Every structure is written in C-alpha cells, then in structure tokens.
PDB file of C-alpha atoms in Angstrom:
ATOM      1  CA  UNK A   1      86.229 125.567  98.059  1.00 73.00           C
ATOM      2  CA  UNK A   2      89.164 123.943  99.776  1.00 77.00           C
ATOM      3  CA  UNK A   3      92.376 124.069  96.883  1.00 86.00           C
ATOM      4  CA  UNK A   4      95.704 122.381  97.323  1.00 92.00           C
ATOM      5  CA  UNK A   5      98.755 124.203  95.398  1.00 94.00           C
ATOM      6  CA  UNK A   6     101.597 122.211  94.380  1.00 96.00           C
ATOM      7  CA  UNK A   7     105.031 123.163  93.016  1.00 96.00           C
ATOM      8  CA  UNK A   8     106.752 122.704  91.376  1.00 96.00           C
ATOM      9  CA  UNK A   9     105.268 120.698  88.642  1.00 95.00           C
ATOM     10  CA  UNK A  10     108.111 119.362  87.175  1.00 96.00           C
ATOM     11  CA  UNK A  11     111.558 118.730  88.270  1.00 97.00           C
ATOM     12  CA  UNK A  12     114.355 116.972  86.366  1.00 97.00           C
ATOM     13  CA  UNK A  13     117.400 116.599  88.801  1.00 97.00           C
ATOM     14  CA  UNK A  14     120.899 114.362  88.718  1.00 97.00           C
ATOM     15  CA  UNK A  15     121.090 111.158  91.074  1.00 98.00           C
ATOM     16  CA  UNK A  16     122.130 112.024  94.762  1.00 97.00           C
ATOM     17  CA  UNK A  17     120.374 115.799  94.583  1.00 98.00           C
ATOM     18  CA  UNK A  18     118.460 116.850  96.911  1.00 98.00           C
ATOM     19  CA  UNK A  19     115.045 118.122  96.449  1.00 98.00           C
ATOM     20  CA  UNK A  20     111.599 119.375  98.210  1.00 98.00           C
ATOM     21  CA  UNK A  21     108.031 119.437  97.135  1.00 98.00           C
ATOM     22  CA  UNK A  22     105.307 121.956  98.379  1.00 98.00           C
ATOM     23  CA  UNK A  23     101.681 121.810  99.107  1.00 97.00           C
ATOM     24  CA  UNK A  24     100.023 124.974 100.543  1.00 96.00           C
ATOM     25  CA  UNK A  25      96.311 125.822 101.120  1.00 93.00           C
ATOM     26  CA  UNK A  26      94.623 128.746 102.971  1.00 91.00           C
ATOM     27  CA  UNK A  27      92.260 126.036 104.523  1.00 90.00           C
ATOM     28  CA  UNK A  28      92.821 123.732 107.255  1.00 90.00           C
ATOM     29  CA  UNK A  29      92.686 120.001 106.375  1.00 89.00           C
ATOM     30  CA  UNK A  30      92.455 117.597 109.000  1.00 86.00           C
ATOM     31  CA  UNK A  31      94.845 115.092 107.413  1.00 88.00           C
ATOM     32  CA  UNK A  32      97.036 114.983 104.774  1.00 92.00           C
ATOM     33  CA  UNK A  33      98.472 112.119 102.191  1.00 94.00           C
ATOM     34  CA  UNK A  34     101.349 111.862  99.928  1.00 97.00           C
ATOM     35  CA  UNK A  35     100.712 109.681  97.220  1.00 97.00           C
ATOM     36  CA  UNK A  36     103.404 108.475  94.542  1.00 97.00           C
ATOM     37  CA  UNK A  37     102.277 107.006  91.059  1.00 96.00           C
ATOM     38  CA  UNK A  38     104.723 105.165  88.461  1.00 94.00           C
ATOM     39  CA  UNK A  39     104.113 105.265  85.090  1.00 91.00           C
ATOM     40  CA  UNK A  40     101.006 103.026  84.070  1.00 91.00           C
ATOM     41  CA  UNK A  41     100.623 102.523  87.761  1.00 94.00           C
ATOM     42  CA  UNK A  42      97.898 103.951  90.082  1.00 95.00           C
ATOM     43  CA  UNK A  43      98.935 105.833  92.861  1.00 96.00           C
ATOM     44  CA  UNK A  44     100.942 104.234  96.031  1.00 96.00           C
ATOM     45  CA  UNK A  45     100.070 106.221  99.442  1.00 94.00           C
ATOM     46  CA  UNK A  46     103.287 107.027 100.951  1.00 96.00           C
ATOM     47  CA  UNK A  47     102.510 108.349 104.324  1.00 95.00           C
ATOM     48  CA  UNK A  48     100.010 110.213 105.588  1.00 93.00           C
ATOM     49  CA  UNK A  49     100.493 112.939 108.244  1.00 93.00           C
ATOM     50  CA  UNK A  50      97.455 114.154 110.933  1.00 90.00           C
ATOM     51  CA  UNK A  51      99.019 116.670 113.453  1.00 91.00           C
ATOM     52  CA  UNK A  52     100.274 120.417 113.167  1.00 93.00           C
ATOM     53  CA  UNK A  53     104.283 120.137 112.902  1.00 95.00           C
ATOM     54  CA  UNK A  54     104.345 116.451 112.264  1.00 96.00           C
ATOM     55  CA  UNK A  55     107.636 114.798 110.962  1.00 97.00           C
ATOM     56  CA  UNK A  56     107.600 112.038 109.369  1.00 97.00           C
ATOM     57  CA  UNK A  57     110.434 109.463 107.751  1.00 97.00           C
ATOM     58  CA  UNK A  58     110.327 106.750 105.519  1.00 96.00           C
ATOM     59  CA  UNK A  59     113.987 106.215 104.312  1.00 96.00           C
ATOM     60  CA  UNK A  60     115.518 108.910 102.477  1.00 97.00           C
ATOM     61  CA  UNK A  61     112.028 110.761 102.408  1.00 98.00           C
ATOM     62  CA  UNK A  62     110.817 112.970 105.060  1.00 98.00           C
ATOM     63  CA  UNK A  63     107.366 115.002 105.242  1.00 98.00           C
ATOM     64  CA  UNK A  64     106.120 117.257 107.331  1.00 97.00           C
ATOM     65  CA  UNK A  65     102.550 118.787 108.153  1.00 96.00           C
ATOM     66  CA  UNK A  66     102.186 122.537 108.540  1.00 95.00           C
ATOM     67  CA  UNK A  67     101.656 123.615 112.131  1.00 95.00           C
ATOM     68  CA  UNK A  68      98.280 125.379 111.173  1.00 94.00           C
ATOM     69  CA  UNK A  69      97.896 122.105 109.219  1.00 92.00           C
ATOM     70  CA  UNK A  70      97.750 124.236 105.647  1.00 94.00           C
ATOM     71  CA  UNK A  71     100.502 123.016 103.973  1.00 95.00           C
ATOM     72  CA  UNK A  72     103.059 119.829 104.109  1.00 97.00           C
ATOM     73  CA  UNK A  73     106.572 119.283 102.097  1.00 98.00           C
ATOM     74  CA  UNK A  74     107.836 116.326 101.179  1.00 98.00           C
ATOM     75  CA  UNK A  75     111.812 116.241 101.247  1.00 98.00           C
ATOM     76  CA  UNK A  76     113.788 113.258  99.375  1.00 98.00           C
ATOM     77  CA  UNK A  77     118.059 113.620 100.268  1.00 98.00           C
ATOM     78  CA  UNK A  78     120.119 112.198  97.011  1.00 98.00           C
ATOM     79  CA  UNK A  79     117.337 111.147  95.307  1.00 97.00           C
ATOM     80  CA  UNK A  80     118.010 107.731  93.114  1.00 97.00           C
ATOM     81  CA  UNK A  81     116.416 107.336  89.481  1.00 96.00           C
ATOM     82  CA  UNK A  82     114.163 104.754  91.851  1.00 95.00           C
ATOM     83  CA  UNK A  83     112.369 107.680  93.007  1.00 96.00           C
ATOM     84  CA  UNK A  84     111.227 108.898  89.757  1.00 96.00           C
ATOM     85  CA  UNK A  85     107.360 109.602  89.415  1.00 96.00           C
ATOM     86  CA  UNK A  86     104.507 111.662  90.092  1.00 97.00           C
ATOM     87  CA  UNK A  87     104.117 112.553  93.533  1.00 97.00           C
ATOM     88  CA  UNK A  88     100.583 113.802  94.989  1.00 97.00           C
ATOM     89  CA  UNK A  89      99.790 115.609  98.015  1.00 96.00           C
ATOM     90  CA  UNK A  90      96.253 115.127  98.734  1.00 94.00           C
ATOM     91  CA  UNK A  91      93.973 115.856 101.820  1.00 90.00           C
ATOM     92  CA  UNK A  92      90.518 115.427 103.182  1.00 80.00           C
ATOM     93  CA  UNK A  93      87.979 117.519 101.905  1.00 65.00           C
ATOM     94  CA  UNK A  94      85.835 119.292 104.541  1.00 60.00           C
ATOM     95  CA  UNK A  95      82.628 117.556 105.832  1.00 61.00           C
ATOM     96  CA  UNK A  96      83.967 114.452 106.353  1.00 58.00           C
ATOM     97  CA  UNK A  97      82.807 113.223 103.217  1.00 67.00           C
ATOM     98  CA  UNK A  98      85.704 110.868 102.703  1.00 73.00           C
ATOM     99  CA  UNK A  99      86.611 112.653  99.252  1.00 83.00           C
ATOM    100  CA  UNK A 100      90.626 114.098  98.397  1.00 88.00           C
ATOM    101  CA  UNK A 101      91.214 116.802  97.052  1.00 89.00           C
ATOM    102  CA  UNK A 102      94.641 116.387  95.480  1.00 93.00           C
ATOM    103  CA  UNK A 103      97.106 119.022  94.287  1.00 94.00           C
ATOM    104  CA  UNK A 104      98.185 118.966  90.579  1.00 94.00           C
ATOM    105  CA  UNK A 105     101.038 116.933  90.940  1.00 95.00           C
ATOM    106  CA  UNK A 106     104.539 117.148  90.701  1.00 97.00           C
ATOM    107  CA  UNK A 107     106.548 114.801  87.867  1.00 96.00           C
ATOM    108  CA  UNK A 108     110.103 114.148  88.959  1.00 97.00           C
ATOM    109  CA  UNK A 109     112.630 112.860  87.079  1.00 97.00           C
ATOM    110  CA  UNK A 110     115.923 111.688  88.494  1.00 97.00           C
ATOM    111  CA  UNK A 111     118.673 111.020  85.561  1.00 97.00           C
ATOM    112  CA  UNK A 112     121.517 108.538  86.337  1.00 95.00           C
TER     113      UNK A 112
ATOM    114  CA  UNK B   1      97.797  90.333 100.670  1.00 68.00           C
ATOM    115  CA  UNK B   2      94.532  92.256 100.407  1.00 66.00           C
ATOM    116  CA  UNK B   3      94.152  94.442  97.733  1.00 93.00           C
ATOM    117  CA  UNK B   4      92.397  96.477  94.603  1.00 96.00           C
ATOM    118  CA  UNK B   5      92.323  94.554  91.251  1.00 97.00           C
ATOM    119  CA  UNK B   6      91.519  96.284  87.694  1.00 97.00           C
ATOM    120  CA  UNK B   7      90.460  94.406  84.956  1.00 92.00           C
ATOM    121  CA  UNK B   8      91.446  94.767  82.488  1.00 94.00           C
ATOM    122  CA  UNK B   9      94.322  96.719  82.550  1.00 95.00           C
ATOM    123  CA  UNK B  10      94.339  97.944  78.562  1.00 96.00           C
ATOM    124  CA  UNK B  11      91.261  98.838  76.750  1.00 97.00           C
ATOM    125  CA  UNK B  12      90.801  99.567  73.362  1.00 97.00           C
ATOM    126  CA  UNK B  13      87.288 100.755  72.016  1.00 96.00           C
ATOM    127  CA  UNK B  14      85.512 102.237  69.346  1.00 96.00           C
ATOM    128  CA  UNK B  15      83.981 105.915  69.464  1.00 96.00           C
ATOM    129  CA  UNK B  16      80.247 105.439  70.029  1.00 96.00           C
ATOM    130  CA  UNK B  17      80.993 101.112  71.599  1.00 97.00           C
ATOM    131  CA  UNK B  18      79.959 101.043  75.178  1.00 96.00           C
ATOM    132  CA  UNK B  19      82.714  99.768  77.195  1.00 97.00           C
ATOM    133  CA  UNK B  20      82.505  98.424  81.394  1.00 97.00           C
ATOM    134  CA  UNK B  21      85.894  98.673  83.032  1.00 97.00           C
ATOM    135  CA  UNK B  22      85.637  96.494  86.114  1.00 97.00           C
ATOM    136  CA  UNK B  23      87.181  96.691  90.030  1.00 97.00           C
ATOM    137  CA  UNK B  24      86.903  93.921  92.779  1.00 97.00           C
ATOM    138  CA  UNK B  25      88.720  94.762  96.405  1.00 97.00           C
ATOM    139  CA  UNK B  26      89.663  92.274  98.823  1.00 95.00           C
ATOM    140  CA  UNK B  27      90.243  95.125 101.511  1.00 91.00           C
ATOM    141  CA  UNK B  28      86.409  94.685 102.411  1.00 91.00           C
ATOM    142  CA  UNK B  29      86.548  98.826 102.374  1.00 91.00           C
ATOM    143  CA  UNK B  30      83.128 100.147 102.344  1.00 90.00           C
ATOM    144  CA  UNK B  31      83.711 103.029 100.536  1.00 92.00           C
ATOM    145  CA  UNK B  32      84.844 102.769  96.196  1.00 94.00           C
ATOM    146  CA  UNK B  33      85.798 105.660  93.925  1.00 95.00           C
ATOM    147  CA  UNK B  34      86.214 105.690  90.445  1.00 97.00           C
ATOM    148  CA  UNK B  35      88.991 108.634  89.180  1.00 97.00           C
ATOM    149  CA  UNK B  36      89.737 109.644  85.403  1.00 97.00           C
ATOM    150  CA  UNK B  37      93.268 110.655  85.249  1.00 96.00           C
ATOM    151  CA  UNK B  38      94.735 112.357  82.097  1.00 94.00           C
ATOM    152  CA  UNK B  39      98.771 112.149  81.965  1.00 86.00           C
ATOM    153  CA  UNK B  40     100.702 113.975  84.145  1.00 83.00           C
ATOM    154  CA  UNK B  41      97.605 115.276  86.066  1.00 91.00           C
ATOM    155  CA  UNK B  42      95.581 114.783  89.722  1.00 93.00           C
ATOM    156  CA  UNK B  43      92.886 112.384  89.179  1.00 95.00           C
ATOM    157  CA  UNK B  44      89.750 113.642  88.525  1.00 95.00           C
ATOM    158  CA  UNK B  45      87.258 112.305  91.055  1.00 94.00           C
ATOM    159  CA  UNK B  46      83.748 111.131  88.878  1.00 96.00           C
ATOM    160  CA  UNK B  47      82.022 109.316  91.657  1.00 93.00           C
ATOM    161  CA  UNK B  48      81.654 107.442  94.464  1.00 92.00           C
ATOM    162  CA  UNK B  49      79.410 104.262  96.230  1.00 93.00           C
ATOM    163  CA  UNK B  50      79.657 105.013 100.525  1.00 90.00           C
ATOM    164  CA  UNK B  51      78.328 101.636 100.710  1.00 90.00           C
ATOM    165  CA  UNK B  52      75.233 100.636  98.304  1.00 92.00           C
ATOM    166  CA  UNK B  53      74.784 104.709  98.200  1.00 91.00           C
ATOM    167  CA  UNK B  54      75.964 106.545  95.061  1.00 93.00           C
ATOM    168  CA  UNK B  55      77.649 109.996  94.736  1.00 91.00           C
ATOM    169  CA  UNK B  56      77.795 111.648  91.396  1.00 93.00           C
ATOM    170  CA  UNK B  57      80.004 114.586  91.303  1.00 92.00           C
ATOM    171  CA  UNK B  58      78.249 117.694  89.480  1.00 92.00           C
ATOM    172  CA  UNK B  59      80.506 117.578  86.833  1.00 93.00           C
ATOM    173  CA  UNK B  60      80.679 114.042  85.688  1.00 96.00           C
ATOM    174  CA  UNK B  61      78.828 113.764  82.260  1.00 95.00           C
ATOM    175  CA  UNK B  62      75.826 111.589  81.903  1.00 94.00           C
ATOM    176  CA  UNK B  63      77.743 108.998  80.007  1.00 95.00           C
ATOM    177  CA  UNK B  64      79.464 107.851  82.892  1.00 97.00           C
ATOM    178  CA  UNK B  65      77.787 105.208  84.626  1.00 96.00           C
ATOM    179  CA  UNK B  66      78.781 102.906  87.478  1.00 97.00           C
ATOM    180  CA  UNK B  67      76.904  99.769  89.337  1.00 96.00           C
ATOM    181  CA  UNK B  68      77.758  98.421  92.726  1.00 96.00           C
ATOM    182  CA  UNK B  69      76.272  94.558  93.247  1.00 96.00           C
ATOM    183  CA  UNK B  70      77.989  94.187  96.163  1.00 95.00           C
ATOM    184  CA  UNK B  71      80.703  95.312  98.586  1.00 93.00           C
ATOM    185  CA  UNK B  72      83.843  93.322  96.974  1.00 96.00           C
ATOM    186  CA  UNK B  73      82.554  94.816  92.926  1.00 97.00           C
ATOM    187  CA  UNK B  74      82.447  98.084  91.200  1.00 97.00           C
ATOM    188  CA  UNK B  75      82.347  98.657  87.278  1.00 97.00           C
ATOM    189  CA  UNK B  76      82.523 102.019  85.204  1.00 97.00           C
ATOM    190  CA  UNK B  77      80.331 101.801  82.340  1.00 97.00           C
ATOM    191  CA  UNK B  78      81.176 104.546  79.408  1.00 97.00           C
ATOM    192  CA  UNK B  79      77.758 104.501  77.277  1.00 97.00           C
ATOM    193  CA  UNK B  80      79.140 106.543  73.959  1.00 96.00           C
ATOM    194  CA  UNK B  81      83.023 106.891  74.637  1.00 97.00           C
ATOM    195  CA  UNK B  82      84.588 109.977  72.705  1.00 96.00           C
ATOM    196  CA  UNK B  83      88.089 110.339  71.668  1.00 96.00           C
ATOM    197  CA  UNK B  84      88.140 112.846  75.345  1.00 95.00           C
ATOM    198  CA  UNK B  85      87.986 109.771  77.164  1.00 97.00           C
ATOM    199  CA  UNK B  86      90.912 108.131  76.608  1.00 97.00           C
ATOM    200  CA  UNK B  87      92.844 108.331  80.062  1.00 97.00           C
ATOM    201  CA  UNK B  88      93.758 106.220  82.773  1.00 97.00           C
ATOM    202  CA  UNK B  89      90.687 105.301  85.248  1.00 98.00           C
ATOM    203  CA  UNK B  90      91.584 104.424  88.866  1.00 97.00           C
ATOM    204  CA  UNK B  91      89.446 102.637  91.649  1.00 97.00           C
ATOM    205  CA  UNK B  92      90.445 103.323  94.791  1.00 96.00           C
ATOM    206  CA  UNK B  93      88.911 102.190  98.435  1.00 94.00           C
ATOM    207  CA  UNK B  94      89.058 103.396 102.183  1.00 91.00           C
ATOM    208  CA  UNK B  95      87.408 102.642 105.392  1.00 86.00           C
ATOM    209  CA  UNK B  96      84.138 104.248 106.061  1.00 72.00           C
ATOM    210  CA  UNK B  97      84.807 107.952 106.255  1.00 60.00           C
ATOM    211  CA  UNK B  98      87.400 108.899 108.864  1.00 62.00           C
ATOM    212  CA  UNK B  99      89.678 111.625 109.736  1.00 60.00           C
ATOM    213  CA  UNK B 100      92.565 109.829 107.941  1.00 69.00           C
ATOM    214  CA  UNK B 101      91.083 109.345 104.181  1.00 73.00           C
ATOM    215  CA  UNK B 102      93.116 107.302 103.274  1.00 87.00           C
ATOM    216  CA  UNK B 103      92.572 105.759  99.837  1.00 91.00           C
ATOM    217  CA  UNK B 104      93.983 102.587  98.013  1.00 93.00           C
ATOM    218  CA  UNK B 105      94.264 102.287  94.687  1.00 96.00           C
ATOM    219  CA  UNK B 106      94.380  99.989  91.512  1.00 97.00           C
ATOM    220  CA  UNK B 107      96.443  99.534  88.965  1.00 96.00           C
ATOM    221  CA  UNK B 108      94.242 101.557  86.810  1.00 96.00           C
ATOM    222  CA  UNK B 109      92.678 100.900  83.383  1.00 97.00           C
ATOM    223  CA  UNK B 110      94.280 102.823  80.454  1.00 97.00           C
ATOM    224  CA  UNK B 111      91.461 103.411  77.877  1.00 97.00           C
ATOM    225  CA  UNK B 112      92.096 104.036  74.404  1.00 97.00           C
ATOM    226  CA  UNK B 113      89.138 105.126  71.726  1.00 97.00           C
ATOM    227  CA  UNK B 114      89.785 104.754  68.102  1.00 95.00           C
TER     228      UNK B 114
END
C-alpha cells in the first residue's frame, strides 16, 4: 500500500518566516501534486512536479521532487498571512488508476 | 473559464432525510470523484465514474450512492445521513488517467445533519 507522510501537521509562524513542508514515502510515485485548500474552499492544485530532482517556483514558493521520486518539500520564504491554509501533497497511486493518495495535511497559519 | 461547480454549497438535513448533493464540470474531464473531507484532514476518496464506469472504494458504506447521466453531471446521494456525515464533500475531475493525475476541484458542499 503506497502511504504519503506529511509533517508537520500544524505550523503557526509570524509574517515574513520562513518555512518547509515534507512529504516522504518508501514507494516511488510517478508524479506528484501540491494542493492548497482555504477554509470552506476545495482544494487549489499548486504545481505538480514529474521528474527525480525537479525544482519548481511559483513566487515565493518553491517545490521540489525527490531524486528517487519518494518524497517532495514545498518551501514558502517570508510567508504572508495570504498563504495561510491547508496544504496537501498528493501523488498517483500505482496502476495508473488515476486515484491520489494524499498525505494528511499540513494547516499553516501565518499571524500578522 | 472552465470549471467544477457544487450545488449547493450549504446543506442542512435531517438524520434519517435522504439528501443529493450535485456537481456539473465544464472541463469536459472524463474522469469525476466524489471526496468526504472532515476538518483539517486529506479527503477521503468514496468513489469514482472513469467515464459511465463506476468505482466504489471498499470502504465506502452502502449509504453512499452516486449517478452519472452524462459526462458534464455527477450527484452524491446520502440514503439515511447520520450525525458522522457531516463534512465537507468535494468533486473533483481530471483527464482520462495519465501519468500527471492531476485533479480539479469544487468548491465543496459542507453538509450538516441535525
């Protein structure tokens, strides 16, 4: 059974912090997705990454994929309360069934 | 701009009163999920139409339901909600299974059962 971990959970940082986000696996996924959800909001995919040691930017956020492709972070520099949510790492499930499997989540809250 | 509607966005129901929580896409995606999500958690995948085909998930109970009259319209039907089904419920679409599973979602429906 293919298992995403995510950590933390919860993080409650001050405006302009820094911060990363983990998601590890012992299995190999053959693409990953960050998703970020607002409150009473479904989920907004943010990027998703495909090849062992990608990079990739979107503003002040920056992921990467594993090089084994088995775990991505997801780095935000002086995170704004703008960024505040639940962020989801979430890749394809083997088989090519077109299901996620997502990790738990991890809430962030950025205080002004 | 193409996208995933849920209607309607607040339910309120009775324990035991059927209820039909309803998605339309204008992606023209092939593939529809429906997700429960309790707060502050991953969604919890119940099922899934690849096309006119339906996939339960072995642990989605029997009183989840869901009908697929065509490629644009999906709809949850709870038979006999209980209070442990109040949560947010998310349709989401992608492209006929790729690599990339990618997955767009609705706003969600946020059911409450009194």
């Amino acid at each position: 059974t293919q298992l995403l971990e995510q950590s933390p959970q919860f993080l409650s940082i001050q405006e302009g912090e820094n911060l990363t986000v983990y998601c590890n696996s012992s299995s190999v996924f053959s693409s990953l997705q960050w998703y970020r959800q607002e409150p009473g909001e479904g989920p907004v995919l943010l990027v998703t990454v495909v090849t062992g040691g990608e990079v990739k930017k979107l503003k002040r956020l920056t992921f990467q994929f594993g090089d084994a492709r088995k775990d991505s972070s997801l780095h935000i520099t002086a995170a704004q309360p703008g960024d505040t949510g639940l962020y989801l790492c979430a890749g394809g499930g083997s088989g090519n069934t077109g299901k996620l499997i997502f990790g738990q989540g991890t809430t962030l809250q950025v205080k002004p | 701009d193409a996208m995933v509607i849920q209607n309607p966005r607040y339910q309120v129901t009775q324990f035991g009163k059927p209820v039909t929580l309803s998605c339309s896409q204008t992606l023209n995606h092939n593939v529809m999920y429906w997700y429960q999500q309790k707060s502050s958690q991953a969604p919890k995948l119940l099922f899934h139409y690849y096309d006119k085909d339906f996939n339960n998930e072995a642990d989605t109970p029997d009183n989840f339901q869901s009908r697929r009259p065509n490629t644009s319209f999906c709809f949850l039907d709870i038979r006999s909600p209980g209070l442990g089904d109040a949560a947010m419920y998310l349709c989401a679409t992608s492209r006929e299974a790729s690599d990339l599973y990618e997955q767009y979602f609705g706003p969600g429906t946020r059911l409450t059962v009194t």
